[in-house]
Protein backbone atom coordinates (compact mmCIF):
# COMPACT_ATOMS: atom_id res chain seq x y z
CA UNK A 1 0.00 0.00 0.00
CA UNK A 2 1.41 3.37 -1.02
CA UNK A 3 1.01 5.99 1.66
CA UNK A 4 0.68 9.66 0.84
CA UNK A 5 1.60 12.70 2.87
CA UNK A 6 -0.85 15.55 3.42
CA UNK A 7 -0.09 17.06 0.00
CA UNK A 8 -1.11 13.85 -1.70
CA UNK A 9 2.35 13.09 -3.05
CA UNK A 10 3.94 9.78 -2.21
CA UNK A 11 7.40 9.57 -0.66
CA UNK A 12 7.79 6.17 -2.20
CA UNK A 13 10.85 5.62 -4.32
CA UNK A 14 12.47 2.71 -6.11
CA UNK A 15 16.05 1.49 -6.07
CA UNK A 16 17.10 -0.63 -9.02
CA UNK A 17 19.87 -3.23 -9.01
CA UNK A 18 20.42 -6.90 -8.33
CA UNK A 19 18.54 -7.90 -5.21
CA UNK A 20 19.36 -10.57 -2.67
CA UNK A 21 16.83 -11.72 -0.07
CA UNK A 22 17.38 -14.49 2.45
CA UNK A 23 14.22 -16.49 3.01
CA UNK A 24 15.85 -18.81 5.53
CA UNK A 25 19.02 -19.64 7.40
CA UNK A 26 21.59 -20.95 4.88
CA UNK A 27 23.25 -23.01 7.63
CA UNK A 28 20.09 -25.09 7.90
CA UNK A 29 18.59 -25.13 4.44
CA UNK A 30 20.98 -25.57 1.52
CA UNK A 31 22.66 -22.23 0.75
CA UNK A 32 20.81 -21.99 -2.57
CA UNK A 33 17.39 -22.69 -1.02
CA UNK A 34 17.61 -19.87 1.48
CA UNK A 35 17.90 -17.11 -1.10
CA UNK A 36 15.88 -15.15 -3.63
CA UNK A 37 17.96 -13.31 -6.23
CA UNK A 38 16.83 -10.95 -9.00
CA UNK A 39 19.39 -9.91 -11.58
CA UNK A 40 17.20 -6.97 -12.55
CA UNK A 41 15.48 -6.28 -9.30
CA UNK A 42 14.03 -3.38 -7.41
CA UNK A 43 13.30 -2.33 -3.86
CA UNK A 44 10.43 0.03 -3.09
CA UNK A 45 10.97 2.24 -0.04
CA UNK A 46 8.44 4.42 1.74
CA UNK A 47 8.65 6.24 5.06
CA UNK A 48 11.93 4.55 5.95
CA UNK A 49 10.70 1.03 5.33
CA UNK A 50 10.86 -1.47 2.53
CA UNK A 51 7.40 -1.94 1.02
CA UNK A 52 8.21 -4.28 -1.87
CA UNK A 53 11.08 -6.27 -3.39
CA UNK A 54 10.89 -8.00 -6.75
CA UNK A 55 11.67 -7.88 -10.46
CA UNK A 56 12.25 -4.29 -11.59
CA UNK A 57 9.61 -4.54 -14.34
CA UNK A 58 6.93 -5.60 -11.85
CA UNK A 59 7.69 -2.84 -9.39
CA UNK A 60 7.88 -0.18 -12.10
CA UNK A 61 4.41 -1.26 -13.21
CA UNK A 62 3.05 -1.25 -9.66
CA UNK A 63 4.54 2.16 -8.86
CA UNK A 64 4.61 3.99 -12.20
CA UNK A 65 5.10 7.47 -10.68
CA UNK A 66 7.81 6.56 -8.18
CA UNK A 67 11.19 8.22 -8.65
CA UNK A 68 13.97 5.77 -9.52
CA UNK A 69 17.57 5.47 -8.46
CA UNK A 70 19.33 3.04 -10.75
CA UNK A 71 22.32 1.27 -9.22
CA UNK A 72 22.95 -0.70 -12.40
CA UNK A 73 24.53 -4.07 -11.78
CA UNK A 74 25.34 -3.33 -8.15
CA UNK A 75 23.92 -5.69 -5.56
CA UNK A 76 21.25 -4.22 -3.30
CA UNK A 77 21.67 -5.78 0.12
CA UNK A 78 20.69 -4.98 3.66
CA UNK A 79 23.36 -2.86 5.34
CA UNK A 80 25.81 -4.85 7.41
CA UNK A 81 25.17 -5.51 11.08
CA UNK A 82 28.27 -5.51 13.29
CA UNK A 83 27.29 -7.40 16.44
CA UNK A 84 30.29 -6.47 18.63
CA UNK A 85 32.56 -3.44 18.50
CA UNK A 86 34.30 -0.96 20.78
CA UNK A 87 33.87 2.44 19.16
CA UNK A 88 36.28 4.01 21.72
CA UNK A 89 39.06 1.83 20.29
CA UNK A 90 38.74 3.38 16.82
CA UNK A 91 42.02 5.30 17.12
CA UNK A 92 44.05 2.34 18.41
CA UNK A 93 43.11 -0.15 15.68
CA UNK A 94 46.17 -2.04 14.40
CA UNK A 95 48.29 -1.65 17.53
CA UNK A 96 51.27 -3.96 17.32
CA UNK A 97 52.57 -6.91 19.18
CA UNK A 98 50.39 -7.77 22.19
CA UNK A 99 48.02 -10.53 23.23
CA UNK A 100 44.73 -9.85 24.98
CA UNK A 101 45.66 -9.01 28.58
CA UNK A 102 48.75 -6.97 27.61
CA UNK A 103 46.91 -5.39 24.69
CA UNK A 104 44.21 -4.17 27.07
CA UNK A 105 46.72 -2.73 29.55
CA UNK A 106 49.10 -1.28 27.00
CA UNK A 107 46.86 0.20 24.34
CA UNK A 108 43.18 -0.07 25.24
CA UNK A 109 42.87 1.23 28.77
CA UNK A 110 45.00 4.38 28.20
CA UNK A 111 42.86 5.24 25.16
CA UNK A 112 39.58 4.51 26.96
CA UNK A 113 40.70 6.78 29.83
CA UNK A 114 40.67 9.68 27.37
CA UNK A 115 36.89 9.33 27.09
CA UNK A 116 36.52 11.16 30.40
CA UNK A 117 36.63 14.15 28.02
CA UNK A 118 33.25 14.39 26.25
CA UNK A 119 34.85 16.34 23.40
CA UNK A 120 37.16 13.41 22.68
CA UNK A 121 34.22 11.01 22.87
CA UNK A 122 32.29 13.15 20.39
CA UNK A 123 35.21 13.32 17.97
CA UNK A 124 35.74 9.57 18.01
CA UNK A 125 32.02 8.75 17.77
CA UNK A 126 31.80 10.92 14.65
CA UNK A 127 34.88 9.27 13.18
CA UNK A 128 33.59 5.79 14.04
CA UNK A 129 30.26 6.31 12.27
CA UNK A 130 31.97 7.95 9.27
CA UNK A 131 34.22 4.91 8.89
CA UNK A 132 31.59 2.24 9.49
CA UNK A 133 28.99 3.81 7.21
CA UNK A 134 31.60 4.10 4.45
CA UNK A 135 32.16 0.37 4.95
CA UNK A 136 28.43 -0.33 4.58
CA UNK A 137 27.66 -1.03 8.23
CA UNK A 138 24.29 0.42 9.14
CA UNK A 139 23.92 -1.06 12.64
CA UNK A 140 26.62 -1.63 15.23
CA UNK A 141 26.48 -2.88 18.80
CA UNK A 142 29.23 -1.14 20.70
CA UNK A 143 30.85 -1.15 24.08
CA UNK A 144 31.39 2.43 25.25
CA UNK A 145 33.83 3.18 28.11
CA UNK A 146 33.03 3.39 31.81
CA UNK A 147 32.13 7.06 31.32
CA UNK A 148 28.40 7.70 30.89
CA UNK A 149 29.30 10.59 28.57
CA UNK A 150 30.84 8.10 26.15
CA UNK A 151 27.41 6.48 25.79
CA UNK A 152 25.81 9.86 25.21
CA UNK A 153 28.40 10.68 22.53
CA UNK A 154 27.66 7.45 20.64
CA UNK A 155 23.89 7.74 20.83
CA UNK A 156 23.84 11.46 20.00
CA UNK A 157 25.87 10.80 16.88
CA UNK A 158 23.83 7.74 15.84
CA UNK A 159 20.58 9.61 16.42
CA UNK A 160 21.68 12.59 14.34
CA UNK A 161 22.33 10.18 11.48
CA UNK A 162 19.05 8.29 11.89
CA UNK A 163 20.82 5.02 12.59
CA UNK A 164 19.59 1.94 14.38
CA UNK A 165 22.40 1.59 16.90
CA UNK A 166 23.06 -0.16 20.18
CA UNK A 167 25.57 0.39 22.97
CA UNK A 168 26.11 0.41 26.69
CA UNK A 169 28.35 1.77 29.40
CA UNK A 170 31.23 -0.64 29.99
CA UNK A 171 31.34 -1.65 33.66
CA UNK A 172 34.59 -2.51 35.49
CA UNK A 173 35.17 -2.42 39.23
CA UNK A 174 38.28 -4.58 39.62
CA UNK A 175 41.53 -5.29 37.78
CA UNK A 176 41.26 -2.02 35.86
CA UNK A 177 43.12 1.28 36.22
CA UNK A 178 41.65 3.58 38.85
CA UNK A 179 40.59 6.11 36.20
CA UNK A 180 38.57 3.37 34.49
CA UNK A 181 36.90 1.89 37.56
CA UNK A 182 33.34 2.26 38.72
CA UNK A 183 31.67 0.37 41.58
CA UNK A 184 28.88 -2.18 41.77
CA UNK A 185 26.46 0.54 42.84
CA UNK A 186 27.55 3.21 40.34
CA UNK A 187 27.58 0.66 37.50
CA UNK A 188 23.98 -0.23 38.32
CA UNK A 189 22.86 3.38 38.76
CA UNK A 190 24.62 4.76 35.68
CA UNK A 191 23.51 1.85 33.48
CA UNK A 192 19.92 2.21 34.65
CA UNK A 193 19.89 5.94 34.07
CA UNK A 194 21.40 5.56 30.58
CA UNK A 195 18.96 2.75 29.76
CA UNK A 196 16.02 4.92 30.78
CA UNK A 197 17.45 7.88 28.88
CA UNK A 198 18.23 6.14 25.59
CA UNK A 199 16.51 2.77 25.14
CA UNK A 200 13.76 3.01 22.55
CA UNK A 201 14.51 6.64 21.65
CA UNK A 202 14.22 6.78 17.87
CA UNK A 203 16.14 3.70 16.69
CA UNK A 204 18.49 3.36 19.67
CA UNK A 205 18.88 0.43 22.01
CA UNK A 206 20.67 0.19 25.33
CA UNK A 207 22.83 -2.85 26.12
CA UNK A 208 23.87 -3.82 29.66
CA UNK A 209 27.65 -4.15 29.43
CA UNK A 210 29.90 -5.83 31.99
CA UNK A 211 33.25 -5.82 30.12
CA UNK A 212 34.17 -9.41 31.10
CA UNK A 213 34.39 -11.50 34.25
CA UNK A 214 37.97 -10.51 35.23
CA UNK A 215 37.06 -6.81 35.54
CA UNK A 216 33.80 -7.20 37.47
CA UNK A 217 33.41 -8.19 41.12
CA UNK A 218 30.71 -10.64 42.14
CA UNK A 219 28.78 -7.66 43.51
CA UNK A 220 28.93 -5.87 40.18
CA UNK A 221 27.91 -8.94 38.18
CA UNK A 222 25.04 -9.46 40.59
CA UNK A 223 23.91 -5.83 40.30
CA UNK A 224 23.97 -5.96 36.50
CA UNK A 225 22.14 -9.31 36.53
CA UNK A 226 19.47 -7.65 38.67
CA UNK A 227 19.22 -4.72 36.26
CA UNK A 228 18.79 -7.12 33.35
CA UNK A 229 16.06 -8.97 35.24
CA UNK A 230 14.28 -5.63 35.70
CA UNK A 231 14.74 -4.81 31.99
CA UNK A 232 14.62 -8.04 30.00
CA UNK A 233 13.75 -5.99 26.90
CA UNK A 234 17.37 -4.86 26.52
CA UNK A 235 20.36 -6.90 25.41
CA UNK A 236 23.35 -7.80 27.56
CA UNK A 237 26.85 -7.98 26.06
CA UNK A 238 30.18 -9.21 27.36
CA UNK A 239 33.25 -11.30 26.41
CA UNK A 240 33.59 -15.06 26.89
CA UNK A 241 36.49 -17.49 26.48
CA UNK A 242 38.67 -15.52 24.10
CA UNK A 243 42.19 -16.57 25.20
CA UNK A 244 43.57 -19.38 27.37
CA UNK A 245 45.36 -16.96 29.75
CA UNK A 246 42.08 -15.11 30.28
CA UNK A 247 40.22 -18.37 30.99
CA UNK A 248 42.84 -19.44 33.56
CA UNK A 249 42.54 -16.01 35.21
CA UNK A 250 38.76 -16.35 35.43
CA UNK A 251 39.17 -19.79 37.03
CA UNK A 252 41.45 -18.22 39.68
CA UNK A 253 39.13 -15.29 40.32
CA UNK A 254 35.94 -17.38 40.48
CA UNK A 255 36.97 -20.79 41.86
CA UNK A 256 33.38 -21.53 42.84
CA UNK A 257 32.23 -21.46 39.20
CA UNK A 258 32.18 -24.61 37.08
CA UNK A 259 33.68 -22.74 34.13
CA UNK A 260 33.76 -19.28 32.49
CA UNK A 261 30.19 -19.52 31.20
CA UNK A 262 29.01 -20.44 34.68
CA UNK A 263 30.37 -17.17 36.10
CA UNK A 264 27.84 -15.23 34.04
CA UNK A 265 25.15 -17.84 34.61
CA UNK A 266 25.43 -17.57 38.39
CA UNK A 267 24.61 -13.87 38.23
CA UNK A 268 21.70 -13.98 35.81
CA UNK A 269 23.82 -12.84 32.86
CA UNK A 270 23.04 -15.72 30.56
CA UNK A 271 19.88 -15.98 28.54
CA UNK A 272 18.17 -14.89 25.35
CA UNK A 273 19.53 -11.52 24.39
CA UNK A 274 22.98 -12.19 25.86
CA UNK A 275 25.68 -11.43 23.29
CA UNK A 276 28.77 -13.45 24.15
CA UNK A 277 31.75 -12.04 22.26
CA UNK A 278 34.32 -14.56 20.94
CA UNK A 279 33.20 -17.84 22.62
CA UNK A 280 36.18 -19.72 21.21
CA UNK A 281 37.47 -22.16 23.82
CA UNK A 282 34.26 -23.71 25.13
CA UNK A 283 33.85 -27.02 26.91
CA UNK A 284 31.01 -29.34 25.85
CA UNK A 285 29.16 -28.35 29.02
CA UNK A 286 29.47 -24.67 28.18
CA UNK A 287 28.19 -25.22 24.65
CA UNK A 288 25.19 -27.11 25.93
CA UNK A 289 24.43 -24.49 28.55
CA UNK A 290 24.81 -21.57 26.13
CA UNK A 291 22.47 -23.33 23.71
CA UNK A 292 19.94 -24.14 26.40
CA UNK A 293 20.02 -20.55 27.68
CA UNK A 294 19.49 -19.19 24.16
CA UNK A 295 22.50 -16.87 24.31
CA UNK A 296 23.96 -15.49 21.07
CA UNK A 297 27.59 -16.17 20.21
CA UNK A 298 29.43 -13.42 18.37
CA UNK A 299 32.27 -14.43 16.09
CA UNK A 300 35.01 -11.79 15.71
CA UNK A 301 37.43 -13.38 13.25
CA UNK A 302 39.80 -10.49 12.43
CA UNK A 303 40.25 -9.92 16.15
CA UNK A 304 40.79 -13.60 16.86
CA UNK A 305 43.62 -13.83 14.36
CA UNK A 306 45.06 -10.37 15.11
CA UNK A 307 45.28 -10.84 18.90
CA UNK A 308 46.07 -14.53 18.45
CA UNK A 309 43.02 -15.87 20.27
CA UNK A 310 42.05 -19.00 18.35
CA UNK A 311 39.70 -20.49 15.79
CA UNK A 312 35.94 -20.25 16.42
CA UNK A 313 34.10 -23.50 15.75
CA UNK A 314 31.56 -22.21 13.24
CA UNK A 315 30.73 -25.65 11.88
CA UNK A 316 30.09 -27.31 15.22
CA UNK A 317 28.25 -24.40 16.78
CA UNK A 318 26.08 -23.67 13.74
CA UNK A 319 25.18 -27.34 13.40
CA UNK A 320 24.24 -27.47 17.07
CA UNK A 321 21.81 -24.63 16.39
CA UNK A 322 23.50 -21.79 18.25
CA UNK A 323 22.45 -18.27 17.33
CA UNK A 324 25.61 -16.75 15.85
CA UNK A 325 26.45 -13.19 14.88
CA UNK A 326 29.46 -11.74 13.08
CA UNK A 327 31.47 -8.75 14.23
CA UNK A 328 34.57 -6.64 13.76
CA UNK A 329 35.46 -6.23 17.47
CA UNK A 330 37.05 -2.86 16.64
CA UNK A 331 39.81 -2.17 17.72
CA UNK A 332 40.99 -5.70 18.65
CA UNK A 333 39.68 -6.46 15.18
CA UNK A 334 41.80 -5.15 12.35
CA UNK A 335 39.17 -3.81 9.95
CA UNK A 336 36.05 -1.64 10.05
CA UNK A 337 34.72 -3.57 7.06
CA UNK A 338 32.31 -6.46 7.40
CA UNK A 339 33.58 -7.60 3.97
CA UNK A 340 37.05 -8.11 5.44
CA UNK A 341 35.37 -9.69 8.47
CA UNK A 342 33.54 -12.20 6.24
CA UNK A 343 36.85 -12.99 4.54
CA UNK A 344 38.46 -13.65 7.91
CA UNK A 345 35.52 -15.86 8.93
CA UNK A 346 36.08 -17.83 5.73
CA UNK A 347 39.80 -18.18 6.47
CA UNK A 348 39.26 -19.21 10.09
CA UNK A 349 36.71 -21.83 9.04
CA UNK A 350 39.10 -23.11 6.37
CA UNK A 351 41.76 -23.60 9.05
CA UNK A 352 39.23 -25.83 10.82
CA UNK A 353 38.37 -27.74 7.66
CA UNK A 354 35.10 -26.02 6.76
CA UNK A 355 34.42 -24.00 3.60
CA UNK A 356 31.77 -21.41 4.44
CA UNK A 357 29.50 -20.73 1.48
CA UNK A 358 29.26 -17.06 0.35
CA UNK A 359 25.54 -17.22 1.20
CA UNK A 360 26.41 -18.24 4.76
CA UNK A 361 28.97 -15.44 5.07
CA UNK A 362 26.61 -12.78 3.72
CA UNK A 363 23.79 -14.06 5.91
CA UNK A 364 26.01 -13.89 9.01
CA UNK A 365 26.88 -10.26 8.24
CA UNK A 366 23.22 -9.26 7.77
CA UNK A 367 20.26 -11.41 8.84
CA UNK A 368 22.31 -13.68 11.12
CA UNK A 369 23.72 -10.82 13.15
CA UNK A 370 20.31 -9.14 13.21
CA UNK A 371 18.79 -12.33 14.62
CA UNK A 372 21.56 -12.53 17.22
CA UNK A 373 20.45 -9.04 18.35
CA UNK A 374 16.78 -10.07 18.47
CA UNK A 375 16.24 -7.70 15.54
CA UNK A 376 15.66 -10.42 12.97
CA UNK A 377 12.22 -9.04 12.10
CA UNK A 378 13.43 -5.43 11.92
CA UNK A 379 16.74 -5.15 10.07
CA UNK A 380 19.12 -7.34 8.09
CA UNK A 381 16.72 -8.62 5.42
CA UNK A 382 15.57 -7.10 2.15
CA UNK A 383 11.84 -7.74 2.48
CA UNK A 384 8.61 -5.80 2.99
CA UNK A 385 8.19 -4.41 6.50
CA UNK A 386 11.90 -4.20 7.24
CA UNK A 387 13.66 -0.92 7.92
CA UNK A 388 15.25 0.47 4.77
CA UNK A 389 18.92 0.29 5.71
CA UNK A 390 20.29 -0.74 2.34
CA UNK A 391 23.64 -0.78 0.60
CA UNK A 392 24.51 -0.98 -3.09
CA UNK A 393 27.57 -3.19 -3.51
CA UNK A 394 29.76 -2.80 -6.60
CA UNK A 395 30.91 -6.31 -7.50
CA UNK A 396 33.75 -4.95 -9.68
CA UNK A 397 35.18 -2.26 -7.40
CA UNK A 398 38.88 -2.82 -8.11
CA UNK A 399 40.73 -4.17 -11.16
CA UNK A 400 41.63 -7.37 -9.29
CA UNK A 401 38.03 -8.00 -8.25
CA UNK A 402 36.59 -6.94 -11.62
CA UNK A 403 38.75 -9.36 -13.62
CA UNK A 404 37.67 -12.22 -11.36
CA UNK A 405 33.97 -11.42 -11.17
CA UNK A 406 33.89 -10.97 -14.96
CA UNK A 407 34.30 -14.74 -15.23
CA UNK A 408 31.56 -15.54 -12.75
CA UNK A 409 28.67 -17.72 -13.86
CA UNK A 410 26.61 -17.46 -10.69
CA UNK A 411 25.78 -14.76 -8.17
CA UNK A 412 27.96 -16.49 -5.60
CA UNK A 413 30.95 -16.62 -7.88
CA UNK A 414 30.40 -12.94 -8.63
CA UNK A 415 30.09 -12.06 -4.94
CA UNK A 416 32.93 -14.10 -3.47
CA UNK A 417 35.82 -12.00 -4.87
CA UNK A 418 34.24 -8.93 -3.21
CA UNK A 419 33.92 -10.84 0.06
CA UNK A 420 37.57 -11.87 -0.07
CA UNK A 421 39.13 -8.73 -1.54
CA UNK A 422 36.57 -5.95 -1.13
CA UNK A 423 36.66 -2.90 1.12
CA UNK A 424 34.87 0.44 1.31
CA UNK A 425 35.46 1.00 -2.41
CA UNK A 426 32.85 -1.72 -3.01
CA UNK A 427 30.18 0.20 -1.10
CA UNK A 428 28.67 2.32 -3.88
CA UNK A 429 25.73 3.72 -1.88
CA UNK A 430 24.33 3.55 1.63
CA UNK A 431 20.71 4.22 2.63
CA UNK A 432 19.79 4.71 6.27
CA UNK A 433 16.07 4.60 6.97
CA UNK A 434 15.49 5.05 3.25
CA UNK A 435 17.68 8.16 2.97
CA UNK A 436 20.92 8.11 1.06
CA UNK A 437 23.89 9.14 3.20
N1 LIG B 1 38.04 -8.66 26.60
C1 LIG B 1 37.77 -7.69 27.50
N2 LIG B 1 37.83 -6.49 26.93
C2 LIG B 1 38.12 -6.67 25.65
C3 LIG B 1 38.31 -5.79 24.54
O1 LIG B 1 38.21 -4.57 24.65
N3 LIG B 1 38.59 -6.37 23.35
C4 LIG B 1 38.71 -7.71 23.22
N4 LIG B 1 38.99 -8.22 22.02
N5 LIG B 1 38.54 -8.56 24.23
C5 LIG B 1 38.25 -8.04 25.43
FE1 LIG C 1 35.43 -7.00 22.26
Coordinates of N, CA, C and O in Angstrom, one line a residue, residues 5 56 91 104 113 118 124 148 150 166 178 235 247 256 263 273 308 360 367 379 411 430:
X5 N 1.6 11.7 1.8 CA 1.6 12.7 2.9 C 0.4 13.7 2.7 O -0.4 13.5 1.8
X56 N 12.4 -5.7 -11.3 CA 12.2 -4.3 -11.6 C 11.0 -4.0 -12.4 O 10.3 -3.0 -12.1
X91 N 40.7 4.7 17.4 CA 42.0 5.3 17.1 C 43.2 4.4 17.5 O 44.3 4.7 17.1
X104 N 45.2 -5.0 26.3 CA 44.2 -4.2 27.1 C 45.0 -3.1 27.9 O 44.7 -1.9 27.9
X113 N 40.7 5.8 28.8 CA 40.7 6.8 29.8 C 40.5 8.2 29.2 O 40.0 9.1 29.9
X118 N 34.4 14.6 27.2 CA 33.2 14.4 26.2 C 33.6 14.9 24.8 O 33.1 14.3 23.9
X124 N 35.5 11.0 18.4 CA 35.7 9.6 18.0 C 34.4 8.9 17.6 O 34.4 8.1 16.6
X148 N 29.7 7.5 31.5 CA 28.4 7.7 30.9 C 28.4 8.6 29.7 O 27.6 8.4 28.7
X150 N 30.4 8.8 27.4 CA 30.8 8.1 26.2 C 29.6 7.4 25.5 O 29.6 7.2 24.3
X166 N 23.1 0.3 18.8 CA 23.1 -0.2 20.2 C 24.4 0.0 20.9 O 25.5 -0.1 20.3
X178 N 42.6 2.8 38.0 CA 41.6 3.6 38.8 C 40.8 4.5 38.0 O 39.5 4.6 38.2
X235 N 19.3 -5.9 25.6 CA 20.4 -6.9 25.4 C 21.4 -6.8 26.5 O 21.5 -5.7 27.2
X247 N 41.1 -17.3 30.4 CA 40.2 -18.4 31.0 C 40.8 -18.9 32.3 O 40.1 -19.0 33.3
X256 N 34.6 -20.9 42.6 CA 33.4 -21.5 42.8 C 32.6 -21.9 41.6 O 31.7 -22.7 41.6
X263 N 30.2 -18.4 35.4 CA 30.4 -17.2 36.1 C 29.2 -16.3 35.7 O 28.5 -15.7 36.6
X273 N 19.2 -12.9 24.4 CA 19.5 -11.5 24.4 C 20.9 -11.3 25.0 O 21.3 -10.1 25.1
X308 N 45.6 -13.2 18.3 CA 46.1 -14.5 18.5 C 45.2 -15.4 19.4 O 45.7 -16.2 20.2
X360 N 26.3 -18.2 3.3 CA 26.4 -18.2 4.8 C 27.1 -17.0 5.3 O 26.8 -16.4 6.3
X367 N 21.4 -10.8 8.1 CA 20.3 -11.4 8.8 C 20.7 -12.2 10.1 O 20.0 -12.2 11.1
X379 N 15.6 -5.5 11.0 CA 16.7 -5.1 10.1 C 17.4 -6.4 9.5 O 17.2 -7.5 10.0
X411 N 25.7 -15.9 -9.1 CA 25.8 -14.8 -8.2 C 26.9 -15.0 -7.2 O 27.6 -14.1 -6.8
X430 N 24.9 4.0 0.3 CA 24.3 3.6 1.6 C 23.0 4.3 1.9 O 23.0 5.6 1.8

